[in-house]
Amino acid sequence: MPSRFLRYAALAVLVLSLVGVAGPASAQTCPLDKHCFYVPPLMPNPTNYTGTGWDMVLASPLGTISGTYTFGDGSPVAFSVTQGAPQRVTLSATQGVVSNYAVIEKRGVFITADRPDLSVVQRFVVGPWNSSATIKEASSSLGTRFRLGGYVLDATNTGNTGHDAVSLYAPFGATVVVDPPGDSTSFWGDGLTGNVQTLTLGVGETVLLRTLNSGGCGVDISGALVTSDLPISVITGGRGWATSCSAYSSGGCGDDGVDHIIPESGVGTDYAIDAYPGTAAHRVTVVATVDGTEVRVNGALVATLAAGALHRFSESELAYIQASAPVYVYQDAGMSGCEAGLSIIPPLAFSAASTLGIDVHVNGSGLASVFVPTSYADTVKLDGVAPSGVTTAALPGHPELSRVRFSVAGGNHRVSADGDFQLGLVTAASGTGLFAYYNPFRVPGCGDGTVDANEACDDGNVEPGDGCSPQCRLEIGETGCEGDADCVAAAFCQDGTCVARCFTTADCADGDPCTADLCDDVTGACSNTALPVGSDCDGGVCDPGGSCVACYFVGDPGVPDPGCNVEVLYCDERDGALGCHGCVDSAGAGAVDAGCDADRPVCDEASDSCGVCLVDADCADDDPCTHDTCQAGACEHVGVAAGSACEDDAGGVCDAS
């Protein structure tokens, strides 16, 4: 019989070849070779409107981008988009949209793509209600600390409760705290009590909270602080009707306004603001992130703010906002009246990219404002040619930057330039408005080749995959980190190297059923500890070598082998597979086989029973004149005929006795 050591070693190799040495990652964790977008769900229909009209637009700025999108716990759906041909994906009351407010469920959309410059926009485009959110790539958008912006058109109209809102998506699970501004305990709607809300979300879970409508006016969420123990994705904004609730509102119209925002680590100090046609609803909200922040508009000091405090103003002309510390800037804007949308404005930061193109789908018709370095303002194109009716203006006090403005018709369009730029776009259909910023979100200073105080690296570009991320954080596998903040969101710093961090135990699966896999959700480190010998594993047991086998042999006739029971005690390989049997031929001639005793010491595997012999040689009685055989585990000794040759080959013959 072959060596059991060799037999089990061969089995272990077979098991590893079948399961692989690394287990699958969590369904919400971005694969290392992909770029991911985590899309929080949108608001449901207003109570006085029952139609549906949500969609998600996927677009490529150059060439073809392929990937998958997954609704909640559903199966991934493949997509492929090519420059000039955006794909519209229908969202619904069950896919990408919450079922109701203050309900924890899995309604987010998880997108993987083979390039980071995929454009993702989710929209509510039906009847009198419009909103849009431009979704940022995970390396920009995932974070643990955010300041919210609200939507000031939040009064009550017939059947529609005005409110501000925040949509949260926890791809890895998280404990999230939403701390509104002020001390009011009457802040939240939908039966929520208390001011601060602490939410425990499982992997992939989402929730949408809205503020209370009080006295016909929605409570303003602007400046609220969202913190989380693990990275999350956040949309902020609201829905409402314009009345005297806000100094920046005028009666007679209303809309939605939401946008996907970035964590505090991605905001900056310098911003460009344009004045769009919907002046009745136009306002800009600056939210401070630290105490003592000075805010200047076109060079004039307009406010000194505490963390979470606001400076809000209307602007009828171009404006340059500069702050002494990083701030959030939100803007409500539209095409006409107060039919406005809400966008988070990106800080002024332009990469050294030689060209940039952005594909959009316009609902109705619209107006584009492109902010661009003046040196290549004349290279801005619409669908490959210079746009008609273009106007160009320098930013106040900053002639090195220009705004290029032109009209766009409905349908698919491409805006491009011979360098990096920011694109703000307002559109309208049936009198309603959408406002969105379609741009790669840049971190100020990143990509200029100088490592600033808030950067872990700066290689002179904002290209991913070269060791230094577009947010100037060290990528996975890079050395030189001093803490987790130096690494991209999907990594932590371990002994000076950015290591892929785990978010759930599933991220740590190593494919070995004989290890206990565990994710430390504080450090992000995986551990894979060997299970005790004999532990259950995938229908078998763990043997001393750490392999999961049906059973294994210990060689003690009085002790059942691991994986076997009191009926079939002993492990053996028969017909190419391990299994439990009543006895095992384990020791050879002269010794007792496992499961047998001294009276019947030999295991007959054919009958799986013990006997006194296994082969004829076991029955040799040293009498050359008997024929010794083993029959069904018992010895038979039959005398040979007189005159026959002796069986000892000594040359004699047997006599008649």
XYZ file of C-alpha atoms in Angstrom:
657
model
C 0.000 0.000 0.000
C 1.453 3.463 -0.858
C 2.687 5.812 1.813
C -0.140 7.716 3.466
C 2.052 10.828 3.668
C 2.408 10.899 -0.107
C -1.274 10.139 -0.568
C -2.415 13.094 1.605
C 0.132 15.429 0.074
C -1.242 14.631 -3.375
C -4.779 15.230 -2.139
C -3.784 18.614 -0.658
C -2.349 19.695 -4.019
C -5.583 18.629 -5.703
C -7.713 20.621 -3.249
C -5.579 23.755 -3.670
C -5.671 23.457 -7.427
C -9.464 23.355 -7.309
C -10.120 26.212 -4.890
C -7.082 28.387 -5.587
C -4.802 29.918 -3.033
C -6.738 33.199 -2.763
C -10.438 33.349 -2.046
C -12.938 35.701 -3.690
C -13.137 39.316 -2.511
C -16.266 40.868 -1.100
C -18.793 41.732 -3.805
C -18.529 45.400 -2.788
C -14.724 45.594 -2.830
C -13.125 47.079 -5.930
C -10.882 44.571 -7.765
C -7.277 45.731 -7.917
C -7.331 45.880 -11.717
C -10.566 47.925 -11.912
C -11.850 51.405 -11.139
C -15.075 51.576 -9.191
C -18.018 53.892 -8.641
C -20.351 53.551 -5.663
C -23.722 55.117 -6.509
C -26.031 55.946 -3.559
C -29.747 55.661 -4.359
C -31.912 58.595 -5.448
C -35.089 59.925 -3.841
C -38.435 58.274 -4.662
C -41.255 60.010 -6.522
C -42.805 63.101 -4.940
C -46.066 62.202 -3.229
C -48.141 64.092 -5.793
C -46.506 62.501 -8.819
C -46.705 58.805 -9.655
C -44.737 58.585 -12.895
C -41.218 57.202 -13.070
C -38.292 58.560 -14.983
C -34.967 57.774 -13.375
C -31.936 56.881 -15.440
C -28.160 56.514 -15.232
C -25.932 57.703 -18.078
C -22.583 55.982 -18.696
C -20.159 57.692 -21.070
C -16.567 57.398 -22.283
C -14.381 60.448 -22.929
C -12.074 58.528 -25.241
C -12.217 55.113 -26.894
C -14.159 52.297 -25.266
C -14.707 51.649 -21.570
C -16.093 48.307 -20.415
C -17.258 47.045 -17.065
C -20.273 45.950 -15.043
C -22.981 47.542 -12.928
C -24.819 45.773 -10.122
C -28.058 46.824 -8.455
C -28.011 45.956 -4.747
C -27.629 42.197 -4.347
C -28.367 41.528 -8.016
C -26.111 39.990 -10.628
C -23.523 42.119 -12.480
C -24.640 43.446 -15.863
C -21.941 44.002 -18.487
C -21.686 47.318 -20.323
C -19.423 48.820 -22.952
C -19.534 52.493 -23.955
C -17.660 54.206 -26.746
C -16.777 57.849 -27.227
C -19.760 59.701 -28.665
C -22.303 57.050 -27.704
C -23.316 57.264 -24.011
C -25.501 54.481 -22.665
C -28.666 55.266 -20.692
C -29.519 52.668 -18.038
C -33.047 52.707 -16.653
C -33.386 53.057 -12.903
C -36.625 52.203 -11.132
C -38.474 52.109 -7.825
C -36.556 48.894 -7.068
C -33.194 49.597 -8.713
C -31.065 52.565 -7.755
C -33.921 54.378 -5.983
C -34.965 54.024 -2.330
C -38.276 52.409 -1.450
C -38.860 55.031 1.244
C -37.079 57.396 3.578
C -35.268 56.221 6.732
C -35.297 52.582 5.529
C -32.058 50.593 5.536
C -31.877 48.443 2.390
C -29.554 47.517 -0.460
C -30.364 50.029 -3.193
C -26.932 51.293 -4.241
C -25.361 50.660 -7.651
C -21.846 49.176 -7.714
C -19.950 49.916 -10.940
C -16.601 48.496 -12.057
C -14.780 49.842 -15.098
C -11.469 49.200 -16.830
C -10.667 52.948 -16.878
C -11.084 55.672 -14.221
C -12.438 58.324 -16.611
C -15.841 56.712 -17.070
C -18.556 59.356 -16.682
C -21.484 58.261 -14.479
C -24.555 60.464 -14.013
C -27.798 59.453 -12.290
C -30.900 61.533 -13.030
C -34.569 61.959 -12.187
C -36.027 63.223 -15.458
C -39.812 63.100 -15.489
C -42.687 65.576 -15.494
C -42.015 68.633 -13.338
C -39.248 66.998 -11.321
C -35.606 66.859 -12.256
C -32.362 66.157 -10.417
C -28.960 64.790 -11.263
C -25.838 63.586 -9.486
C -22.475 63.182 -11.192
C -20.803 60.159 -9.593
C -17.111 60.396 -8.777
C -14.631 57.516 -9.006
C -14.087 55.704 -5.683
C -10.591 57.068 -5.095
C -12.110 60.577 -5.007
C -15.510 59.953 -3.457
C -15.103 57.328 -0.744
C -14.299 58.801 2.628
C -15.087 58.987 6.319
C -15.808 62.715 6.822
C -18.151 64.964 4.790
C -19.918 68.344 5.109
C -23.366 68.438 3.525
C -25.041 71.008 1.306
C -28.811 71.527 1.189
C -31.384 72.546 -1.375
C -33.029 75.799 -0.364
C -36.223 75.354 -2.423
C -37.727 73.303 0.368
C -41.186 74.690 1.160
C -44.367 72.621 0.967
C -46.446 72.507 -2.179
C -49.666 70.508 -2.549
C -48.882 66.898 -1.763
C -45.129 67.425 -1.842
C -43.206 67.857 1.390
C -40.132 70.007 0.942
C -37.003 68.710 2.610
C -33.246 68.459 2.507
C -31.808 64.959 2.307
C -28.688 62.815 2.535
C -28.270 59.411 0.852
C -25.643 57.093 2.347
C -24.081 53.965 0.804
C -21.793 51.706 2.850
C -20.077 49.308 0.413
C -18.101 47.651 3.223
C -20.557 48.195 6.061
C -20.092 51.107 8.452
C -21.251 52.897 11.551
C -22.253 56.349 10.307
C -22.994 59.424 12.417
C -24.973 62.335 10.920
C -24.628 65.435 13.093
C -26.883 68.280 11.861
C -26.045 71.937 12.417
C -27.524 73.533 15.520
C -29.050 71.901 18.585
C -32.654 71.330 17.531
C -34.132 67.947 18.443
C -36.847 68.463 15.798
C -34.652 68.070 12.762
C -35.514 64.810 11.013
C -38.701 63.616 9.371
C -40.142 60.099 9.059
C -40.422 59.467 12.794
C -36.737 59.884 13.597
C -36.122 61.364 17.030
C -33.176 63.290 18.321
C -30.687 65.478 16.547
C -27.649 63.245 15.945
C -28.397 60.022 14.043
C -26.115 56.976 14.464
C -26.704 54.339 11.818
C -25.288 50.834 11.564
C -25.182 49.707 7.932
C -24.196 46.256 6.720
C -22.138 45.515 3.624
C -23.764 47.210 0.638
C -26.581 48.755 2.656
C -27.991 52.227 2.020
C -30.329 54.702 3.696
C -31.863 58.051 2.742
C -32.685 60.550 5.505
C -34.702 63.740 5.038
C -35.218 66.754 7.236
C -38.464 67.758 8.909
C -40.870 70.117 7.181
C -41.725 72.681 9.830
C -44.164 75.528 9.355
C -44.266 74.934 5.625
C -40.493 75.152 5.281
C -37.969 72.334 5.182
C -35.140 72.336 7.724
C -31.776 73.199 6.130
C -29.174 70.407 6.260
C -26.334 72.588 4.962
C -23.228 72.299 7.119
C -24.215 68.967 8.684
C -21.263 66.694 9.436
C -21.205 63.038 8.348
C -18.546 60.776 9.841
C -18.023 57.052 9.419
C -15.694 54.351 10.714
C -15.263 52.912 7.191
C -15.341 54.611 3.778
C -18.808 55.474 2.467
C -20.351 57.216 -0.542
C -22.669 60.224 -0.019
C -25.296 62.192 -1.970
C -26.736 65.413 -0.542
C -29.446 67.847 -1.639
C -33.219 67.899 -1.428
C -36.597 68.636 -2.981
C -38.993 71.506 -2.624
C -40.965 74.530 -3.722
C -39.838 78.129 -3.595
C -41.682 80.464 -1.217
C -40.616 82.861 1.493
C -38.700 80.076 3.265
C -35.485 81.378 1.770
C -34.213 84.805 0.891
C -32.979 83.241 -2.330
C -36.353 81.785 -3.388
C -39.281 83.165 -5.340
C -42.725 81.622 -5.577
C -44.273 79.735 -8.428
C -41.920 76.875 -9.189
C -39.863 74.062 -7.706
C -37.549 71.208 -8.475
C -35.108 68.661 -7.041
C -31.416 69.194 -6.471
C -28.858 66.568 -5.473
C -25.232 65.736 -6.128
C -22.650 63.125 -5.225
C -20.030 64.717 -2.984
C -16.453 64.133 -1.920
C -14.879 63.855 1.544
C -13.211 66.783 3.282
C -9.822 65.501 2.125
C -10.717 66.397 -1.480
C -11.989 69.969 -1.140
C -9.871 73.045 -1.720
C -9.565 76.774 -1.170
C -10.090 78.304 -4.666
C -13.255 78.047 -6.774
C -14.761 79.579 -9.919
C -18.491 80.386 -10.012
C -20.570 81.292 -13.054
C -23.979 82.968 -13.104
C -26.517 80.784 -14.925
C -29.845 81.949 -16.448
C -32.083 80.797 -13.572
C -31.318 83.865 -11.469
C -34.410 83.600 -9.227
C -33.063 80.412 -7.718
C -29.378 81.102 -8.017
C -27.338 80.885 -4.842
C -23.906 79.758 -3.713
C -23.270 78.122 -0.327
C -19.777 78.003 1.172
C -19.362 75.509 4.046
C -16.273 75.757 6.264
C -14.421 72.665 7.444
C -12.297 74.324 10.169
C -12.821 77.174 12.612
C -11.711 80.648 11.672
C -11.982 80.198 7.901
C -11.888 83.503 6.017
C -13.901 83.604 2.794
C -13.251 86.123 0.021
C -15.338 86.699 -3.107
C -13.529 88.523 -5.918
C -10.914 89.586 -3.392
C -13.290 91.055 -0.774
C -13.548 89.457 2.678
C -17.205 88.428 3.089
C -17.180 86.069 6.096
C -15.146 84.410 8.820
C -16.673 81.025 9.559
C -16.559 78.339 12.216
C -16.458 74.689 11.132
C -19.830 73.782 9.627
C -20.936 77.414 9.345
C -22.199 78.861 6.037
C -21.763 81.849 3.827
C -24.581 81.980 1.266
C -25.004 84.521 -1.512
C -26.485 85.129 -4.939
C -24.134 85.947 -7.764
C -25.107 87.568 -11.043
C -21.605 87.631 -12.524
C -18.493 85.508 -12.600
C -16.983 85.062 -9.152
C -13.687 83.822 -7.763
C -14.009 82.342 -4.267
C -10.904 82.009 -2.132
C -10.783 80.680 1.428
C -8.025 80.531 4.020
C -8.736 76.833 4.631
C -10.468 74.101 2.593
C -14.206 74.666 2.119
C -17.119 73.011 0.349
C -18.865 75.087 -2.312
C -22.397 74.197 -3.411
C -24.367 75.994 -6.096
C -28.067 75.983 -7.057
C -28.551 76.972 -10.680
C -30.916 76.410 -13.583
C -32.045 77.547 -17.013
C -35.105 79.582 -16.029
C -36.949 80.859 -12.967
C -36.170 78.789 -9.909
C -36.154 75.474 -11.733
C -32.722 74.667 -10.377
C -30.443 71.772 -9.634
C -27.692 71.442 -7.033
C -24.031 70.737 -7.715
C -20.923 70.510 -5.617
C -18.350 72.758 -7.292
C -14.859 71.312 -7.816
C -11.871 73.266 -6.531
C -9.750 74.945 -9.168
C -7.114 72.343 -9.946
C -5.985 71.471 -13.450
C -3.759 68.548 -14.321
C -1.056 68.485 -16.959
C -3.224 66.306 -19.220
C -2.582 67.106 -22.865
C -6.253 66.736 -23.807
C -9.553 66.105 -22.096
C -12.932 65.108 -23.480
C -16.262 64.685 -21.676
C -19.326 63.027 -23.228
C -22.737 64.128 -21.950
C -26.383 63.451 -22.651
C -28.450 66.653 -22.639
C -32.083 66.447 -21.493
C -33.867 69.162 -23.515
C -31.409 71.947 -24.254
C -28.738 73.605 -22.196
C -25.926 76.019 -21.544
C -22.308 74.961 -20.949
C -19.731 76.900 -18.920
C -16.169 75.659 -19.322
C -13.506 76.892 -16.910
C -10.105 76.512 -18.502
C -6.585 77.993 -18.363
C -6.666 81.026 -20.654
C -3.682 79.758 -22.654
C -5.842 77.168 -24.383
C -9.351 78.650 -24.000
C -9.604 78.878 -27.789
C -9.180 75.088 -28.096
C -12.543 74.316 -26.445
C -14.731 72.374 -28.873
C -18.265 71.005 -29.021
C -18.501 67.760 -30.986
C -15.059 68.371 -32.459
C -15.596 71.920 -33.746
C -15.562 75.398 -32.259
C -19.009 76.022 -30.727
C -21.193 78.726 -32.232
C -22.245 81.747 -30.211
C -19.338 81.290 -27.808
C -18.486 83.982 -25.246
C -15.237 84.087 -23.299
C -14.451 86.015 -20.114
C -11.533 86.061 -17.687
C -12.137 85.324 -14.024
C -12.107 88.450 -11.846
C -8.572 89.089 -10.662
C -7.286 85.949 -12.396
C -6.623 86.561 -16.078
C -4.812 83.220 -16.278
C -8.232 81.487 -16.075
C -11.199 81.920 -18.410
C -14.811 80.889 -18.714
C -15.945 79.739 -22.153
C -19.756 79.646 -22.537
C -21.983 78.273 -25.310
C -25.384 76.672 -25.895
C -25.950 72.945 -26.444
C -28.914 71.181 -28.010
C -30.549 68.014 -26.708
C -28.965 64.599 -27.177
C -25.406 63.272 -26.978
C -22.504 65.725 -27.127
C -18.774 65.829 -26.538
C -16.952 68.792 -24.971
C -13.167 68.747 -25.399
C -10.072 70.945 -25.132
C -6.303 70.719 -25.534
C -5.869 70.424 -21.775
C -7.713 69.905 -18.513
C -10.912 71.854 -17.794
C -14.074 71.967 -15.676
C -17.516 71.681 -17.265
C -20.669 73.087 -15.656
C -23.881 72.365 -17.543
C -27.473 73.488 -16.962
C -30.211 71.913 -19.043
C -33.990 72.144 -19.237
C -36.854 70.102 -20.641
C -40.571 71.012 -20.255
C -39.627 74.002 -18.132
C -37.585 72.034 -15.596
C -33.883 72.209 -14.974
C -30.828 70.085 -14.294
C -27.459 71.382 -13.124
C -24.350 69.230 -13.021
C -20.580 69.365 -13.101
C -19.067 66.802 -15.465
C -15.400 66.667 -14.620
C -12.644 64.539 -13.197
C -12.353 65.716 -9.587
C -8.833 67.012 -9.003
C -7.203 67.557 -5.636
C -5.635 71.043 -5.515
C -1.885 70.920 -6.034
C -1.816 67.258 -6.979
C 0.021 66.642 -10.219
C 2.326 69.644 -10.130
C 5.396 67.604 -9.187
C 5.778 69.154 -5.730
C 4.835 67.167 -2.631
C 2.740 69.583 -0.578
C 1.914 69.259 3.116
C -1.370 67.444 2.412
C 0.148 65.028 -0.141
C 1.926 61.709 0.301
C 3.412 61.816 -3.219
C 3.308 63.916 -6.364
C 4.737 62.471 -9.562
C 3.763 65.370 -11.795
C 0.590 63.810 -13.208
C -2.838 62.589 -12.145
C -2.708 59.219 -13.838
C -3.779 56.177 -11.785
C -1.759 52.977 -11.588
C 1.716 54.543 -11.575
C 2.256 54.371 -7.817
C 0.870 57.820 -6.985
C -2.916 58.162 -7.259
C -4.780 61.085 -8.887
C -5.329 62.337 -5.315
C -1.578 62.144 -4.545
C -1.874 59.160 -2.252
C 0.436 56.142 -2.411
C -1.130 53.230 -4.234
C -1.165 49.618 -3.073
C 2.330 48.105 -2.914
C 4.132 51.445 -2.706
C 6.569 52.165 0.123
C 7.189 55.339 2.091
C 3.925 55.729 3.997
C 3.971 56.935 7.595
C 0.290 56.373 8.326
C -2.942 55.143 6.731
C -3.752 58.652 5.453
C -0.745 58.428 3.111
C -2.347 55.495 1.261
C -5.325 55.290 -1.083
C -8.678 54.510 0.548
C -8.401 50.814 -0.262
C -5.090 50.432 1.594
C -3.489 50.873 5.000
C 0.108 51.526 5.995
C 1.963 48.458 7.289
C 5.663 48.786 8.078
C 6.033 51.625 5.598
C 4.183 49.921 2.729
C 0.634 50.581 1.525
C -1.092 47.207 1.767
C -4.533 46.372 0.383
C -6.805 46.746 3.364
C -9.783 44.591 4.116
C -13.240 45.900 4.885
C -15.039 42.627 5.613
C -13.985 39.087 6.505
C -14.849 38.043 2.944
C -11.967 40.249 1.741
C -9.575 38.024 3.721
C -10.703 34.687 2.323
C -7.583 32.732 1.346
C -9.360 29.747 -0.179
C -8.124 27.436 2.594
C -10.993 25.870 4.556
C -8.551 24.971 7.322
C -7.842 28.587 8.277
C -10.002 31.038 10.202
C -10.122 34.246 8.129
C -10.641 37.542 9.941
C -10.606 41.226 8.988
C -9.606 43.741 11.627
C -12.018 46.548 10.705
C -9.912 49.087 12.586
C -6.500 48.429 11.029
C -7.699 46.845 7.780
C -5.302 43.915 8.266
C -6.227 40.315 7.449
C -5.342 37.310 9.568
C -5.581 33.681 8.461
C -5.115 31.389 11.461
C -4.816 27.602 11.117
C -7.782 25.739 12.573
C -7.077 23.018 15.176
C -6.339 19.578 13.739
C -9.605 17.686 13.410
C -11.762 20.808 12.858
C -14.691 20.511 10.474
C -14.050 21.933 7.004
C -16.193 21.763 3.877
C -17.674 18.400 4.863
C -14.335 16.987 6.001
C -11.722 17.526 8.681
C -8.431 19.384 8.864
C -5.486 16.980 8.956
C -2.123 17.646 10.679
C -0.744 19.104 7.450
C -3.498 21.718 7.324
C -5.371 20.145 4.422
C -9.110 19.569 4.382
C -9.695 15.837 3.817
C -12.588 13.439 4.203
C -10.716 11.721 7.051
C -7.155 10.941 8.043
C -5.374 7.974 9.583
C -3.777 8.216 13.015
C -2.622 4.593 13.356
C -4.173 3.873 16.763
C -6.384 0.750 16.596
C -8.327 1.870 19.646
C -9.139 5.429 18.528
C -11.488 6.416 15.677
C -9.718 8.342 12.933
C -10.792 12.037 12.570
C -13.707 12.317 10.214
C -14.968 8.824 10.999
C -17.536 7.633 13.530
C -18.048 4.703 15.859
C -19.574 2.562 13.088
C -16.780 2.984 10.540
C -13.750 3.998 12.547
C -10.764 3.954 10.260
C -9.599 6.109 7.341
C -8.217 4.572 4.171
C -7.958 5.268 0.458
C -9.917 2.868 -1.760
C -10.847 3.314 -5.379
C -8.902 6.570 -5.455
C -10.774 8.322 -2.657
C -10.392 8.650 1.092
C -13.139 7.149 3.182
C -13.969 5.555 6.504
C -13.941 1.789 6.922
C -14.292 -0.899 9.570
C -10.599 -1.761 9.428
C -7.428 -0.716 7.632
C -4.490 -2.741 6.368
C -1.977 -0.538 8.050
C 0.942 -2.454 9.505
C 1.765 -5.483 7.365
C 2.475 -9.097 8.337
C 3.076 -9.845 11.965
C 1.188 -6.839 13.351
C -2.440 -6.087 14.140
C -4.196 -3.962 11.493
C -6.243 -0.956 12.600
C -9.671 -2.051 13.745
C -8.673 -5.658 14.357
C -7.481 -7.560 17.428
C -4.940 -10.228 18.290
C -7.345 -13.092 17.538
C -8.220 -11.749 14.092
C -5.350 -9.327 13.401
C -5.563 -8.797 9.626
C -7.923 -6.492 7.690
C -9.502 -7.945 4.547
C -10.346 -4.828 2.544
C -12.488 -6.757 0.091
C -14.923 -7.650 2.844
C -13.979 -4.704 5.124
C -13.632 -7.195 7.997
C -10.935 -8.627 10.211
C -9.492 -12.102 9.967
C -6.388 -14.123 10.740
C -4.922 -13.689 7.269
C -4.944 -11.519 4.222
C -2.765 -13.458 1.792
C -1.687 -17.111 1.606
C 1.718 -16.277 3.072
C -0.045 -15.233 6.290
C -1.081 -18.927 6.751
C 2.322 -20.614 6.399
C 2.572 -23.325 9.102
C 6.135 -24.528 8.406
C 4.803 -27.942 7.258
C 6.114 -28.618 3.722
C 3.507 -31.323 3.226
C 0.452 -29.043 3.646
C -0.927 -26.560 1.168
C -1.584 -23.311 3.113
C -4.155 -20.767 1.802
C -6.101 -17.777 3.103
C -9.829 -18.059 2.462
C -12.011 -15.060 3.492
C -9.644 -14.165 6.305
C -9.257 -17.722 7.597
C -6.349 -20.099 7.058
C -6.831 -23.497 5.494
C -4.161 -26.239 5.665
C -4.745 -29.127 3.230
C -2.344 -32.096 3.178
C -0.727 -32.889 -0.127
C -0.936 -36.366 -1.714
C 1.655 -38.982 -0.677
C 4.626 -38.953 -2.978
C 4.178 -35.309 -3.862
C 7.182 -33.047 -3.758
C 7.583 -31.119 -0.539
C 6.706 -27.366 -0.779
C 9.947 -26.332 0.904
C 11.903 -26.994 -2.299
C 14.301 -29.204 -0.321
C 14.044 -32.002 -2.914
C 12.112 -34.489 -0.748
C 8.674 -36.074 -1.081
C 5.850 -36.383 1.351
C 5.090 -39.789 2.763
C 1.661 -41.248 3.485
C 1.570 -39.606 6.989
